[in-house]
Coordinates of C-alpha atoms and ligand atoms in Angstrom, one line a residue:
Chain G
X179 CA -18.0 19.1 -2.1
X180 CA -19.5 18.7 1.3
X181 CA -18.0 19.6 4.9
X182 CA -18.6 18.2 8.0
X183 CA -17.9 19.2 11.5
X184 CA -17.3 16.0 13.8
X185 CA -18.5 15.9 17.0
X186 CA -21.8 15.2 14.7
X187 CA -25.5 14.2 14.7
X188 CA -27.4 11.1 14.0
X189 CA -29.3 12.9 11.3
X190 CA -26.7 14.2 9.4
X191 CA -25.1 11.3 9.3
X192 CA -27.8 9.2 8.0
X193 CA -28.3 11.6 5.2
X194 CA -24.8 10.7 3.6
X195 CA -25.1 8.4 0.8
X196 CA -22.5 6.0 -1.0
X197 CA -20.3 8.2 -3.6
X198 CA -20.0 10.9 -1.6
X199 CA -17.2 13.2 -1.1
X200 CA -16.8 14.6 2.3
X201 CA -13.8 16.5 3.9
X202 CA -14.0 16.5 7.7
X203 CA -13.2 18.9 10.3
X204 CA -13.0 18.6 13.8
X205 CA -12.1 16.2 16.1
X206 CA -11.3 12.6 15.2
X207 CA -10.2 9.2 18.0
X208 CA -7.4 6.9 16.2
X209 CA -7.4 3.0 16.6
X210 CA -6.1 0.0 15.5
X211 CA -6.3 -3.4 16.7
X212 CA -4.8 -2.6 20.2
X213 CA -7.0 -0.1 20.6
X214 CA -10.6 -2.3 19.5
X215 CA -9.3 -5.4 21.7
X216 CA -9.3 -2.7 24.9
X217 CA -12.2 -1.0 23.6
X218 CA -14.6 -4.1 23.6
X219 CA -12.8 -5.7 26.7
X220 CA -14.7 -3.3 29.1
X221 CA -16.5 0.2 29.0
X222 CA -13.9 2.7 29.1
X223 CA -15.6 5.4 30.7
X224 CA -12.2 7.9 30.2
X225 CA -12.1 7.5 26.2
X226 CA -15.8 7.5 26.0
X227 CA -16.8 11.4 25.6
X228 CA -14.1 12.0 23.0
X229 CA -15.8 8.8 21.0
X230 CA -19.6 9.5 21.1
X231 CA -20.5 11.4 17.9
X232 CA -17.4 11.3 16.6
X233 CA -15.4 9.0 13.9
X234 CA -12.7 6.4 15.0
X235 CA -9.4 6.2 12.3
X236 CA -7.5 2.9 11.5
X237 CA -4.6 4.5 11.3
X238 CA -0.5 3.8 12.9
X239 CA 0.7 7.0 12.2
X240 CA 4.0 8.4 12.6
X241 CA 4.3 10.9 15.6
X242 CA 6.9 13.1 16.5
X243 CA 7.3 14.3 20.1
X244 CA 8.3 18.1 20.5
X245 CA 10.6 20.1 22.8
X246 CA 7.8 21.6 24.2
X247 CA 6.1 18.4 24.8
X248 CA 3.7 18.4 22.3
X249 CA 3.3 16.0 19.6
X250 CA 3.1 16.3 16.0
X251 CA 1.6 14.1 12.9
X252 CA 4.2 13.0 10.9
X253 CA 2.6 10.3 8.4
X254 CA -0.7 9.3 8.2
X255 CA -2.6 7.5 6.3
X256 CA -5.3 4.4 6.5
X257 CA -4.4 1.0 7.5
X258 CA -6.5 -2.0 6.2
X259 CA -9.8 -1.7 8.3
X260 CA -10.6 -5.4 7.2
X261 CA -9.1 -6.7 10.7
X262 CA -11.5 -4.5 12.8
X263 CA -14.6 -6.5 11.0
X264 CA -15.1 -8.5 14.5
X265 CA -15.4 -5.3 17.0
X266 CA -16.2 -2.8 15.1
X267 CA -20.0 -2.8 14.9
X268 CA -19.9 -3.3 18.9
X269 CA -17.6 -0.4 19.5
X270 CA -19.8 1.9 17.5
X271 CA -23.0 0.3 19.3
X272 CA -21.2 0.9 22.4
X273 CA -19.8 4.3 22.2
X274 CA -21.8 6.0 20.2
X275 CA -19.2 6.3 17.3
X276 CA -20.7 8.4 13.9
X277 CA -18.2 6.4 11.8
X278 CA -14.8 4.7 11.0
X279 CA -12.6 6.0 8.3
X280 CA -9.7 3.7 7.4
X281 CA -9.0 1.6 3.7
X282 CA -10.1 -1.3 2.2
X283 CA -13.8 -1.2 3.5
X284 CA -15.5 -3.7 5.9
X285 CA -17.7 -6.5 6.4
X286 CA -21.3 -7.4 6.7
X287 CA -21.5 -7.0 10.5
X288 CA -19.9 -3.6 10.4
X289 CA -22.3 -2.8 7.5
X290 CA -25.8 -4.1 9.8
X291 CA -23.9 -2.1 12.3
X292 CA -23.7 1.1 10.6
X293 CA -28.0 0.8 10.0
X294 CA -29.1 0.2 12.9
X295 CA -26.3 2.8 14.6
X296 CA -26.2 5.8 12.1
X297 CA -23.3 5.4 11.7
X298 CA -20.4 5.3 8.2
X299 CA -17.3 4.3 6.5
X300 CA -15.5 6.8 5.2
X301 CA -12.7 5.3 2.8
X302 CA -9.3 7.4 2.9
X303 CA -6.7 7.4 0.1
X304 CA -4.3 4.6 1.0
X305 CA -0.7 5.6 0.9
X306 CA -1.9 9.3 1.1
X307 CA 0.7 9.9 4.3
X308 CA 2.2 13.3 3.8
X309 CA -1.3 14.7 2.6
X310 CA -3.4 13.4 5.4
X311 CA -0.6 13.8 7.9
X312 CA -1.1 17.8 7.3
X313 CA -4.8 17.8 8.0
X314 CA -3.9 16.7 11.1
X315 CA -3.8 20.3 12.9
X316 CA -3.5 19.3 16.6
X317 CA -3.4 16.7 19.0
X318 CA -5.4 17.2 22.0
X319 CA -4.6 14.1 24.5
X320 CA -3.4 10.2 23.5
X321 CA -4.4 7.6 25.7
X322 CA -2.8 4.1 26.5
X323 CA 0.3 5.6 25.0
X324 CA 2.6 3.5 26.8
X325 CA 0.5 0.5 27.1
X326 CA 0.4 0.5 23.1
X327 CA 3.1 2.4 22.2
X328 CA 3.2 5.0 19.1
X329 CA 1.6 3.4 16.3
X330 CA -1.5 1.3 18.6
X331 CA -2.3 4.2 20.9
X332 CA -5.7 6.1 20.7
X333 CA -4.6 9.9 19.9
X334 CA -7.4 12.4 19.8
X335 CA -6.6 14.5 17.1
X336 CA -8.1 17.4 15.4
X337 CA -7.9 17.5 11.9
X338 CA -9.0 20.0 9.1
X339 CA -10.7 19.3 5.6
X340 CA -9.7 15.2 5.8
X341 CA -10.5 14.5 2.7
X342 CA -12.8 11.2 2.3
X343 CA -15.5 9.2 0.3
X344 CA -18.2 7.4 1.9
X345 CA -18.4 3.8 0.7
X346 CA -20.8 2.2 2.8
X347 CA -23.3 4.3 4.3
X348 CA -26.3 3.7 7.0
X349 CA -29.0 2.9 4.4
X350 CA -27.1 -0.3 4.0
X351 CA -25.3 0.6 0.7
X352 CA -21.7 -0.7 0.2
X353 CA -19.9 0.7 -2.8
X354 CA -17.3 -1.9 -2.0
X355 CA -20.2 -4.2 -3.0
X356 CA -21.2 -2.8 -6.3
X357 CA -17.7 -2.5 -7.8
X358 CA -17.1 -6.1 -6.8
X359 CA -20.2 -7.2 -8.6
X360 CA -19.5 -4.9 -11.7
X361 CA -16.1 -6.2 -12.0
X362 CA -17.5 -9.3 -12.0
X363 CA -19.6 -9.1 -14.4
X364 CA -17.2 -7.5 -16.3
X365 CA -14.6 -10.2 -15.6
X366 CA -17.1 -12.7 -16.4
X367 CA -17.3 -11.4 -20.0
X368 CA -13.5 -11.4 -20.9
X369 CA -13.0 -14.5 -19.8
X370 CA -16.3 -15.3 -21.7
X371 CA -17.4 -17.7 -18.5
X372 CA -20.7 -18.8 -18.4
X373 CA -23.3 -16.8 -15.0
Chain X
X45 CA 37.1 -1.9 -4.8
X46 CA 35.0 -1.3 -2.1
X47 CA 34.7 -0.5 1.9
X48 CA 32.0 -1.9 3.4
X49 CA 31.3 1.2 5.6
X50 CA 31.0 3.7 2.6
X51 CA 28.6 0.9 0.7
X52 CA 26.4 0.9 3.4
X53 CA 26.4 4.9 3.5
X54 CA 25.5 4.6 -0.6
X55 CA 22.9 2.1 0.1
X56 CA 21.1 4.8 2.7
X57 CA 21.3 6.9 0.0
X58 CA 19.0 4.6 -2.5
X59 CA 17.1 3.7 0.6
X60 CA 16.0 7.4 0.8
X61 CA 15.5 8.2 -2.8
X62 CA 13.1 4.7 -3.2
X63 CA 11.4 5.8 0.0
X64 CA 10.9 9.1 -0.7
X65 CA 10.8 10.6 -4.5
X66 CA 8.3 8.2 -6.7
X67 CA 10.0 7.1 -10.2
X68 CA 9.6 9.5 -12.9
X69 CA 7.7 7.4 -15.2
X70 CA 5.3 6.5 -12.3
X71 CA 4.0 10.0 -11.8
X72 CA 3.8 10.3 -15.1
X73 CA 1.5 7.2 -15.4
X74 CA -0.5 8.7 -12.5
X75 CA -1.0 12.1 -14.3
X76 CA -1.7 10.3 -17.6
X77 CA -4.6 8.5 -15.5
X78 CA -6.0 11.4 -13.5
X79 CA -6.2 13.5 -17.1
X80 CA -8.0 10.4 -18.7
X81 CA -11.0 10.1 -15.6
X82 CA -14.0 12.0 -15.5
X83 CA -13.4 15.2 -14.1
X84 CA -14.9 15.6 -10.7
X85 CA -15.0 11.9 -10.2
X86 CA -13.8 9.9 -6.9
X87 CA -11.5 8.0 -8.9
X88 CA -9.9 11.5 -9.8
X89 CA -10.3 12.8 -6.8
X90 CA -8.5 9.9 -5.4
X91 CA -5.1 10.5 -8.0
X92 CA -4.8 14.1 -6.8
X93 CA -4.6 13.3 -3.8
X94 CA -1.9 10.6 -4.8
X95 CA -0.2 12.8 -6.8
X96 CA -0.3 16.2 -4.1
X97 CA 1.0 13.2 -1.8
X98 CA 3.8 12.1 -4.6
X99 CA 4.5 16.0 -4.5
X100 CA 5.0 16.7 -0.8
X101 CA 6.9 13.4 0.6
X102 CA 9.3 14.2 -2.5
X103 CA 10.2 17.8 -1.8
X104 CA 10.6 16.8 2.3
X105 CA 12.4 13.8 1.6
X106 CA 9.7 12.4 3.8
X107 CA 8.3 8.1 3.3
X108 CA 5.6 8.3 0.5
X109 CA 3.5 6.0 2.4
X110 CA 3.9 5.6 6.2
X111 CA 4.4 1.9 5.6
X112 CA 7.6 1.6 3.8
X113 CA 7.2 -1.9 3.2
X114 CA 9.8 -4.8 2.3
X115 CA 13.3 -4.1 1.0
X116 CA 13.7 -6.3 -1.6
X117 CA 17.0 -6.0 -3.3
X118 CA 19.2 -7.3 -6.5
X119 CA 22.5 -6.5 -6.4
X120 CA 25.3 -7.2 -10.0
X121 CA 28.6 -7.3 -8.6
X122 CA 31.8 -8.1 -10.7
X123 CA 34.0 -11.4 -9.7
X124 CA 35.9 -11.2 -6.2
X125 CA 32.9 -9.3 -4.2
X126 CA 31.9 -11.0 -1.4
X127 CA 27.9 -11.6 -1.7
X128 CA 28.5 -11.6 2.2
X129 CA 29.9 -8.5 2.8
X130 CA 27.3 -6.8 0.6
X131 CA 24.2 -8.4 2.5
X132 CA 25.9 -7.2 5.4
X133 CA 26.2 -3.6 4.4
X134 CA 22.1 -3.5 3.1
X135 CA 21.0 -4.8 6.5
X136 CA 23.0 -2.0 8.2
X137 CA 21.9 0.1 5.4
X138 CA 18.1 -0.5 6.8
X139 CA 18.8 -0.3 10.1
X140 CA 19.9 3.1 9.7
X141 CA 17.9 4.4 7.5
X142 CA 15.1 3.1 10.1
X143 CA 17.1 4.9 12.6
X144 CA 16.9 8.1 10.2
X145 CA 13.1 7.6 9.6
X146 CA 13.4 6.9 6.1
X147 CA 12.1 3.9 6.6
X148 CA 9.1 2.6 9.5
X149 CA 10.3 -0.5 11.9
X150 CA 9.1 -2.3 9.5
X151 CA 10.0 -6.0 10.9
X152 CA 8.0 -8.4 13.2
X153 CA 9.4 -11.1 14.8
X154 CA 6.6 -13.8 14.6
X155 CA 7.2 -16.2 17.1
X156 CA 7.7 -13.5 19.7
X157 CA 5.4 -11.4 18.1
X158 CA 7.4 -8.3 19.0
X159 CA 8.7 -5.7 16.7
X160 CA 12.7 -6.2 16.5
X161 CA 12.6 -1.8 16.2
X162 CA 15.2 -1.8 13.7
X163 CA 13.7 -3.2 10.2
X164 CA 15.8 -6.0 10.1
X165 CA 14.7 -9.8 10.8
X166 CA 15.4 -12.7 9.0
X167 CA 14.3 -12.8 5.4
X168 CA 14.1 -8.8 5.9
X169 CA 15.7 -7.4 3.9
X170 CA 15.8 -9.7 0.8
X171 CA 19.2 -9.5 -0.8
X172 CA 19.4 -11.4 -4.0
X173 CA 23.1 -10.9 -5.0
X174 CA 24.7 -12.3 -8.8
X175 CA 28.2 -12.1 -10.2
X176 CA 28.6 -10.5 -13.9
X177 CA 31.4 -9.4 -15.9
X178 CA 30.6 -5.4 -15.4
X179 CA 33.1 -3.7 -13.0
X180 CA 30.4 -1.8 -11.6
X181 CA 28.1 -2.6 -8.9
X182 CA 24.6 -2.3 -10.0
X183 CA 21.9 -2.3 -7.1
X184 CA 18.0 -2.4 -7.5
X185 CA 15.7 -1.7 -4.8
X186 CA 11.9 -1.9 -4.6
X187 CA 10.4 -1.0 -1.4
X188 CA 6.4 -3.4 -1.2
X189 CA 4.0 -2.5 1.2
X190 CA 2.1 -5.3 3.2
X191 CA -1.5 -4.2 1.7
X192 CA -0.5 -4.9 -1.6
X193 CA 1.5 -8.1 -0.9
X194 CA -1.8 -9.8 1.0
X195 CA -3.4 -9.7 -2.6
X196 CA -0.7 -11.2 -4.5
X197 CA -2.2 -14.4 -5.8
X198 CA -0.5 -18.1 -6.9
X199 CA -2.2 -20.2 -9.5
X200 CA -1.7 -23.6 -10.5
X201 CA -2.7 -24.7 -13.6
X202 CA -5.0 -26.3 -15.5
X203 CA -7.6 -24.6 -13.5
X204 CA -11.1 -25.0 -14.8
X205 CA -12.9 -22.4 -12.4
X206 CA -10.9 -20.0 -14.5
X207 CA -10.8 -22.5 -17.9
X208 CA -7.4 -21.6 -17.2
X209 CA -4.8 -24.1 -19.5
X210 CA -1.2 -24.6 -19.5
X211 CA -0.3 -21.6 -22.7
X212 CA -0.4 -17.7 -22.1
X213 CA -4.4 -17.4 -22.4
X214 CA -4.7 -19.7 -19.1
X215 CA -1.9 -17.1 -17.6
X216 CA -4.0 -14.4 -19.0
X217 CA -7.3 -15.4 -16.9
X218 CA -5.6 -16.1 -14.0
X219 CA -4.1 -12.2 -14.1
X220 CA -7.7 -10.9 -15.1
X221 CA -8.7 -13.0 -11.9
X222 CA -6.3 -11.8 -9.6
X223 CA -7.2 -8.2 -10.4
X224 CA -10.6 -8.5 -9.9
X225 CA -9.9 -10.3 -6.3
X226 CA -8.0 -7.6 -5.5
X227 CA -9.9 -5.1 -6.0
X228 CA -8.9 -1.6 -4.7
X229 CA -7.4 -3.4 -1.1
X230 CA -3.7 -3.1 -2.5
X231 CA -4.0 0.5 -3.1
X232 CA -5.3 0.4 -6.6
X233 CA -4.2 1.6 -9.2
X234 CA -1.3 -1.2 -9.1
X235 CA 1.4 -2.6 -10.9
X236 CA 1.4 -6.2 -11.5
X237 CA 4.5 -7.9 -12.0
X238 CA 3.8 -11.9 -13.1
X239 CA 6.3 -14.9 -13.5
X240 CA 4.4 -18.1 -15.4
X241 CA 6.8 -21.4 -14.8
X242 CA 9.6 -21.7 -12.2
X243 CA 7.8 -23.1 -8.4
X244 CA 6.2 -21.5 -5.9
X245 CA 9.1 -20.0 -4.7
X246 CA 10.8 -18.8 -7.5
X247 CA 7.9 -17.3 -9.1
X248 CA 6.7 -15.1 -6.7
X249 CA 10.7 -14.0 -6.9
X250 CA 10.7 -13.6 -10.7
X251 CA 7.1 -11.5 -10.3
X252 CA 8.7 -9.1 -7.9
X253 CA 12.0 -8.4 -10.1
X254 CA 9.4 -7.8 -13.1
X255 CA 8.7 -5.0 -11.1
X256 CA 12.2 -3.2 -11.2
X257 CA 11.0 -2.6 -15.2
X258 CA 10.0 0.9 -16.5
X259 CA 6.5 1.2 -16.8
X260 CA 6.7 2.5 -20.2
X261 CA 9.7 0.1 -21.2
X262 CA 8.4 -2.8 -23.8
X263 CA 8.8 -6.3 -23.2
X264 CA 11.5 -7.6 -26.0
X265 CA 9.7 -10.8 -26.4
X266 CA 6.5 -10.1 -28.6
X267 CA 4.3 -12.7 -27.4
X268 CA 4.5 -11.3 -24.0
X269 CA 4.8 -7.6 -25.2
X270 CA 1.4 -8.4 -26.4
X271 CA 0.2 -10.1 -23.8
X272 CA 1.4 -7.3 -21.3
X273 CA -0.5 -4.7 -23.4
X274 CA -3.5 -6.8 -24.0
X275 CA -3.5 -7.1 -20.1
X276 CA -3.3 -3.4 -19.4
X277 CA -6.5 -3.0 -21.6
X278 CA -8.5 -5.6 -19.9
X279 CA -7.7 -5.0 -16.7
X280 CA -8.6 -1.2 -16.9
X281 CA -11.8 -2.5 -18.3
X282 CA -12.7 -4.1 -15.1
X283 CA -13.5 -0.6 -14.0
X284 CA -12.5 -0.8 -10.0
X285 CA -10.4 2.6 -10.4
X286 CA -8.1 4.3 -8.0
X287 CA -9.0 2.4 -4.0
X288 CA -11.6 0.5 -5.6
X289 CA -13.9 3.8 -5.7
X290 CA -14.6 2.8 -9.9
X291 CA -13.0 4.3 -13.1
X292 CA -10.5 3.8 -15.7
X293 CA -7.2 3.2 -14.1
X294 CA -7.1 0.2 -12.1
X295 CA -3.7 -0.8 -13.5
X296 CA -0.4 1.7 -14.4
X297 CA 1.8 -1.5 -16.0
X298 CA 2.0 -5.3 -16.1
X299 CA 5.3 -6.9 -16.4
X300 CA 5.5 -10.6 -17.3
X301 CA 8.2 -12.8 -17.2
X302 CA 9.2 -16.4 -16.9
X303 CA 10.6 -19.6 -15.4
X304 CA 11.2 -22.8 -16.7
X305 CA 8.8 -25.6 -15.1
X306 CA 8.6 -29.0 -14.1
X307 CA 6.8 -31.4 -16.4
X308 CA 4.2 -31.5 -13.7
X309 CA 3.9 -28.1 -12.4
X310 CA 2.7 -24.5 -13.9
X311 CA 2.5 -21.9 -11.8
X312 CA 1.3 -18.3 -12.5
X313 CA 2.1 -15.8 -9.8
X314 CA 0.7 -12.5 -9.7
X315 CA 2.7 -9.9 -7.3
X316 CA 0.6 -6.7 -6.7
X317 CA 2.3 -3.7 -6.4
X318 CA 0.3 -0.4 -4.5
X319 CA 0.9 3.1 -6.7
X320 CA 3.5 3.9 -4.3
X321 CA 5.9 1.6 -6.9
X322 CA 8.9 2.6 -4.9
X323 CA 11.9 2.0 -7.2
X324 CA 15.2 2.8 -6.9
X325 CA 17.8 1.6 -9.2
X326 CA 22.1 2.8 -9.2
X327 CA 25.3 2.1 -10.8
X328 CA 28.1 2.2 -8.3
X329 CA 31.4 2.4 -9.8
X330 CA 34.3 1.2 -8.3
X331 CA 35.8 4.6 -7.0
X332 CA 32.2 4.9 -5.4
X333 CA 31.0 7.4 -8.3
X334 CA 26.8 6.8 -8.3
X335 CA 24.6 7.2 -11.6
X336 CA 21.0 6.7 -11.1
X337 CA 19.1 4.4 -12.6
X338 CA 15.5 5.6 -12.8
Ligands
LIG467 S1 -0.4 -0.9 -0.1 FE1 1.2 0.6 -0.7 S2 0.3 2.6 -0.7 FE2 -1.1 1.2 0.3 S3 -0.7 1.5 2.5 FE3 0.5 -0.3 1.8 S4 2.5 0.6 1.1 FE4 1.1 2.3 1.4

């Protein structure tokens, strides 16, 4: 099982493959679709260290604010990563991002962006919220909290041993491709339809 | 009989348990299907972490999935109840379980486009309410996340794409078809509840109350007790596994019911249903007494 430390490298990342199992550490930018709107819109020269070499989450998580004034990860896990597919590949270009990790997988662009980046998606386990909401051991700033509110804002978070599976990687594998054409195939047969 | 105010507090009270402690027989499916993958595997990988998940929201009383989906609930009452007064008392039962965190705000108004904040809109929740001769109230309560409704699929048929007919093997390809299209985006392994006949309407209705069934209950018609199993089988065989990473489970159940049809119409409708089946089902009696369901 491997580890990786986030912020990362270009090399390392290009030497992840498809299948993988990875558990990160370190730090980790969330986003949704408030977030890659803003992000595309115009360089945003305060987020930008705390994205280059690092991995963006589709997640709205659940966040509770402390006494103390901290905040806390309640619930956690992926969103559906499929509505990123138009801004994704420019945000990574753009920022430097080593990765996304959200559910569901992504599109071609996102894929072509992930080559010629070095860059990958890392798939989480949807519905995993308690388990993935404890890796999260820290949150270090949030930005356009209330411009977004809770579930759209970009929290920097550090998390520990996020566990996660590369499914499409920057040699231009997609394992969301290969299970659909398996299936396929496989469907194909039962129904006993013709290629 | 009884007071609106304590029905609403006993309606929390189901609201909690579907949100929070997965259905017996549903971890037990999930261990089942972890024990049967390869070891090591992602797709094994993936249902421990389900199941470590199952384990943690259940002892904190803490939301299974941080999206805590559509209430969607069938209430038996006996003669004399007023269907209003019980819809009443489930809305305010979401709004404070929202309030409580039980549940996410979970409801978009979509003409505004802003969240109302308090899980209710109209249409949410869904409160299907029927008189029967019981003195009891009997409620059942699924909670169904948005990533697994988006793949629920509607077929009309003949369809020759699928050489679909109008008899249980054209229903058959159409549920092969809509797990395949699926693939692991509703948060495989999934449940499918299907309705053949009734309209579009109604069918996606009947699919989702399929869904209130056991997964290791038995369909008392044989046809479709076959069917179901057959269907289990097949789908498994498509091999998409646990988030579409590959492996054996792809499916834990599928339920199949029925409608009658027009003359011109037959619709199959497939309702996908993540892992994170979140049932909860309770016999209220008319002192207030509960006995669970699951
Ligand atoms: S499909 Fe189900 S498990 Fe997946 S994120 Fe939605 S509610 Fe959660």
């Amino acid at each position: 099982m491997a580890r990786l430390t986030l912020p990362t490298d270009e090399a390392t990342i290009r030497s992840l493959r498809v299948g993988d199992f990875v558990e990160l550490s370190g730090r980790v930018i969330t986003g949704r679709d408030a977030a890659h709107h803003w992000l595309v819109k115009a360089f945003r020269k305060e987020v930008a260290p705390f994205l280059k070499d690092s991995v963006m989450y589709h997640v709205g998580p659940v966040v509770r604010k402390n006494p103390d004034g901290t905040y806390t990860f309640v619930a956690a896990g992926p969103t559906t990563s499929a509505r990123e597919e138009p801004y994704q590949a420019d945000v990574i270009g753009t920022y430097g991002l080593r990765g996304v990790i959200g559910k569901g997988g992504m599109g071609a662009k996102t894929l072509e962006g992930l080559q010629r980046y070095g860059a990958v998606y890392f798939h989480a386990i949807g519905g995993a919220a308690q388990v993935l909401a404890q890796c999260v051991k820290r949150v270090e700033t949030v930005f356009m909290l209330e411009e977004f509110g809770v579930p759209e804002a970009l929290w920097v978070i550090e998390v520990e041993d996020f566990p996660v599976v590369v499914t499409m990687d920057a040699q231009g594998n997609s394992l969301h491709k290969e299970i659909e054409k398996q299936s396929a195939e496989k469907l194909k047969s039962l129904l006993s339809l013709g290629a | 009989m009884w007071q609106e105010q304590t029905l609403t507090e006993t309606f929390v009270e189901i609201i909690a348990r579907a949100s929070t402690q997965l259905p017996p027989d549903v971890v037990e499916a999930l261990r089942q299907a972890k024990d049967k993958e390869e070891p090591g595997s992602l797709a094994q990988k993936a249902l421990d972490t389900i199941l470590r998940n199952v384990e943690l929201a259940g002892g904190a009383w803490q939301p299974i999935c941080q999206d805590t989906g559509t209430p969607l609930v069938w209430i038996h009452h006996p003669v004399g109840v007023s269907t209003r007064m019980l819809t009443r008392a489930f809305t305010e039962a979401v709004k404070q379980a929202t309030a409580r965190q039980l549940l996410r705000p979970n409801a978009v108004d979509p003409l505004t486009e802003k969240n109302t904040g308090n899980g209710a809109a109209p249409g949410i929740p869904t409160v299907h309410c029927e008189e029967w001769d019981e003195e009891d109230l009997e409620v059942h309560l699924i909670l169904k996340g948005g990533g697994c409704e988006n793949v629920g699929a509607q077929y009309s048929l003949p369809n020759s794409a699928l050489g679909a007919d109008r008899n249980l093997e054209g229903v058959r390809r159409c549920v092969l078809d809509a797990v395949h299209k699926a693939q692991g985006k509703g948060c495989a392994p999934g449940i499918l509840g299907v309705c053949f006949g009734g309209d579009r309407g109604s069918g996606f209705v009947e699919s989702k109350r399929q869904l209130l069934r056991r997964l290791d209950d038995r369909n008392p018609i044989p046809e479709l007790d076959a069917l179901e199993q057959r269907l289990f089988k097949e789908a498994n065989e498509l091999g998409i596994g646990p988030m579409g990473f590959g492996g054996k489970t792809t499916v834990l159940g599928v339920k199949i019911g029925y409608l009658g049809r027009l003359p011109a119409s037959y619709f199959v409708s497939v309702s996908y249903m993540c892992w994170a089946n979140r049932r909860a089902g309770a016999r209220i009696s008319p002192k207030g007494e509960i006995t669970w369901l699951d």
